[in-house]
Every structure is written in C-alpha cells, then in structure tokens.
Short mmCIF file of C-alpha atoms in Angstrom, two decimals:
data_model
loop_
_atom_site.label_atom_id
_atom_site.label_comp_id
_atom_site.label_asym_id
_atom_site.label_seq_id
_atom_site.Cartn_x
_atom_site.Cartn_y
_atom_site.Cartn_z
CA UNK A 1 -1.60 21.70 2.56
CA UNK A 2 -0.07 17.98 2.85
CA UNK A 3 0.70 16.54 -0.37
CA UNK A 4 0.30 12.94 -0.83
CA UNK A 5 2.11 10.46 -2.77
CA UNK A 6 0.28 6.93 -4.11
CA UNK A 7 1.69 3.42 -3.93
CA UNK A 8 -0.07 1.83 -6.79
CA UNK A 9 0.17 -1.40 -8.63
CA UNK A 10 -1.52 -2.21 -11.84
CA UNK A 11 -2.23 -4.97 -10.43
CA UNK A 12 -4.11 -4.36 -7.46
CA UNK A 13 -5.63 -1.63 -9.17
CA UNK A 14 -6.96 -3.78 -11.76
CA UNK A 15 -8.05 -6.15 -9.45
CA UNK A 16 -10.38 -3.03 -7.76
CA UNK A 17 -11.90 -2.29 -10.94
CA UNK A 18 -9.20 0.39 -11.71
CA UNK A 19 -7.51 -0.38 -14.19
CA UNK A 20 -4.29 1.85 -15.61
CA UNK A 21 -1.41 1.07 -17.78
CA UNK A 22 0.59 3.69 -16.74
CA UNK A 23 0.86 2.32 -13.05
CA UNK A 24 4.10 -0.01 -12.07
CA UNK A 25 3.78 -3.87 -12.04
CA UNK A 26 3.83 -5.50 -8.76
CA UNK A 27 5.07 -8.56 -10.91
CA UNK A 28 8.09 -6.39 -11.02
CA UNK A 29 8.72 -5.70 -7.61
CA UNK A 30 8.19 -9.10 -6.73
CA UNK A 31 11.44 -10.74 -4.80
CA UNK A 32 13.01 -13.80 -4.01
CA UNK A 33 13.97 -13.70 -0.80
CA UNK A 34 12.83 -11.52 2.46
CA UNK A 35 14.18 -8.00 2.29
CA UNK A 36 15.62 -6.33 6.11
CA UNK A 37 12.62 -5.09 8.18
CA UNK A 38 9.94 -7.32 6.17
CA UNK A 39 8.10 -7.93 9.21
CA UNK A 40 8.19 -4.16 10.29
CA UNK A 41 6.84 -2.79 6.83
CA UNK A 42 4.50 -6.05 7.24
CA UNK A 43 3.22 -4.38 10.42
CA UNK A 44 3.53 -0.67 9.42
CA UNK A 45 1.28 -1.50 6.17
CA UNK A 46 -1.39 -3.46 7.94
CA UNK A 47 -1.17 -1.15 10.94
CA UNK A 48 -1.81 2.06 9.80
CA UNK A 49 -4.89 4.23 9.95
CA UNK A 50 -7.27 3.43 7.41
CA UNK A 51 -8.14 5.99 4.79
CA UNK A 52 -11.14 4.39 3.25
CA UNK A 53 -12.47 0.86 3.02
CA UNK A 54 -14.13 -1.06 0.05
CA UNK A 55 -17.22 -3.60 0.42
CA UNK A 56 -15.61 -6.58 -1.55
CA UNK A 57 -13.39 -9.41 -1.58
CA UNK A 58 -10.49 -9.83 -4.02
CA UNK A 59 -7.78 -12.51 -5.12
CA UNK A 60 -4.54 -12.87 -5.13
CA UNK A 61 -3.30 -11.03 -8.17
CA UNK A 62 -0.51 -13.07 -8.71
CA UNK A 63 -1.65 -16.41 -8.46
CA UNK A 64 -4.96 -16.85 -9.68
CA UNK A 65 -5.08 -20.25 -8.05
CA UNK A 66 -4.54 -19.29 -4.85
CA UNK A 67 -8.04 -19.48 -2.10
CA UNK A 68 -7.03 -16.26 -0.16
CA UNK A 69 -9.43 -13.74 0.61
CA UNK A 70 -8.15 -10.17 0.70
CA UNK A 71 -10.46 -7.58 1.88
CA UNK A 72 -9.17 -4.45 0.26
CA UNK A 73 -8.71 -0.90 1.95
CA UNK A 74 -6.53 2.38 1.75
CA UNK A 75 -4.28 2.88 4.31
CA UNK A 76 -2.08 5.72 5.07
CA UNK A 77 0.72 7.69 7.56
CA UNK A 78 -0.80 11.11 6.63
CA UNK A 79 1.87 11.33 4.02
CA UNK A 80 1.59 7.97 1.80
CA UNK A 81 -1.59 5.80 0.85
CA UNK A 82 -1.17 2.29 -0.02
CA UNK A 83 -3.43 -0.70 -0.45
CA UNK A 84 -3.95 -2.76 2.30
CA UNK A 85 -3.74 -5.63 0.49
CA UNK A 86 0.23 -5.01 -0.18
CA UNK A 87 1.36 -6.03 3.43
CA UNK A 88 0.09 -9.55 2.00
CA UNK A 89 2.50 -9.58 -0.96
CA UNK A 90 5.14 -7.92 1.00
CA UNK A 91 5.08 -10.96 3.48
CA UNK A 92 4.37 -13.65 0.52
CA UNK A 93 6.08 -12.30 -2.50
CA UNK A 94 8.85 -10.27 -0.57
CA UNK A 95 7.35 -7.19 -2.34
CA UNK A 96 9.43 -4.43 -2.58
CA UNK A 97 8.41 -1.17 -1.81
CA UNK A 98 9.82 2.32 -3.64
CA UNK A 99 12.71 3.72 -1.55
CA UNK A 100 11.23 6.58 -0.46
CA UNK A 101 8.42 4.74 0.91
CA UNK A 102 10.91 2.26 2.81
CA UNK A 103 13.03 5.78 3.93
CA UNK A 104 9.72 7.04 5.57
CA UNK A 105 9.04 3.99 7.62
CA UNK A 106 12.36 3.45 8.55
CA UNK A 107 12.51 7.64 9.64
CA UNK A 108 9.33 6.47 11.81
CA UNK A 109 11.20 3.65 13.58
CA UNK A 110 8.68 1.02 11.86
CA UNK A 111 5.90 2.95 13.91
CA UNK A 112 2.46 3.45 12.18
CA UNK A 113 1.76 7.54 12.85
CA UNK A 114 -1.62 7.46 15.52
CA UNK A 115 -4.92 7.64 13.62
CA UNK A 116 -5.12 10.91 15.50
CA UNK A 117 -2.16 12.67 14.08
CA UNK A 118 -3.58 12.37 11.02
CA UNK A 119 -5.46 15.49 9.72
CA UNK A 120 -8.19 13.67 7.63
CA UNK A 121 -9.68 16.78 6.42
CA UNK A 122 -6.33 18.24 5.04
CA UNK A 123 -5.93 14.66 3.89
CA UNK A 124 -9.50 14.42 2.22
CA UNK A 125 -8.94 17.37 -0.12
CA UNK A 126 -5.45 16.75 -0.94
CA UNK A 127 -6.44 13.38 -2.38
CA UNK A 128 -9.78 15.27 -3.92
CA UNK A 129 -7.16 17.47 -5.21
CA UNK A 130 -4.57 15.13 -6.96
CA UNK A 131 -7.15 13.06 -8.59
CA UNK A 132 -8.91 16.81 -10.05
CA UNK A 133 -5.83 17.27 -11.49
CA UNK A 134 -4.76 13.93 -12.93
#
C-alpha cells in the first residue's frame, strides 16, 4: 500500500474549519524573496490531480484585508497531498515548502504525475487509514 505524507498549515487548516495546534505555521515558512523553481512548484501545486474538492470560498490567511477568493481543494502526486490554496502563498508569500516535498518535485522534473497514474483507490484507503490511526 502507498503511504502518504500531509502538507498542512495551521493556518489553512484553520481557515477550513480544521483547526490543530500541533500543525506547522505557514507564518513561519513565509519568505522574503522568491526561492529557485517558484514558478515550477507554482505550477506543480496548482497542476496536480485533485484529490477532493470543498464547496466554499476562503481568505487569505495571512492578510485578513486582502479581497482574494481562494477556492480550496486537495491536491496530490499519488505520494503527497497539499492544499490547493498553497500554490497562492508560494507565488505571494514565497512559501517555502518542507525539503522533501521540494526533493520530490524536483525528482519529477517540475512535472505534475498524470491523473491516471494515480491509483485513487490505493490512495482512498491510505488516507482513510492515516486519519483511523491519528
């Protein structure tokens, strides 16, 4: 069976109605300047298959002010899921990502895997799996 790994933000995840303490900060990963490849990990996390979609609109998490609209989803390379909405503070914040992450899309030449080398099922009861179990 695949295992999966989670890129979460407390953040984002309170933002979804999730909250947790025990997640990272995206305030924390937040950057100054653009990192190398921003506009490939831009891509890859907007790009990828979707794992599952939610019926809402959030904010910007950090900048209340701010008008955008971010229509939140799941995506995922089969391996990792991530929130859609992080391509956004990738490209505005310079977000950056954990390492292992940013070795996996580099290992993939910046190339989203096809929705159809994805097993969803395998997928499916991994993730049912990991949240079962904490």
């Amino acid at each position: 069976m695949t295992r999966v790994i989670w890129i979460k933000y407390r953040e984002i995840a309170e933002e979804r109605g999730n909250p947790s303490t025990d997640l990272p900060s995206l305030r924390n990963a937040v950057a100054s300047c653009p990192q190398d490849h921003e506009e490939e990990i831009i891509s890859y996390l907007a790009n990828s298959p979707c794992y599952s979609a939610m019926g809402k609109v959030v904010r910007d998490v950090l900048d209340p002010d701010s008008t955008v609209h971010l229509y939140p989803a799941t995506m995922t390379d089969g391996l990792y899921l991530w929130p859609l909405e992080l391509a956004y503070y990738v490209r505005k914040y310079h977000v950056r990502l954990p390492a292992d992450f940013f070795q996996r899309m580099a290992s993939l030449n910046w190339k989203p895997v096809a929705k159809e080398a994805i097993n969803f099922n395998n997928l499916c009861a991994e993730v049912a799996r990991a949240r079962a179990t904490g």
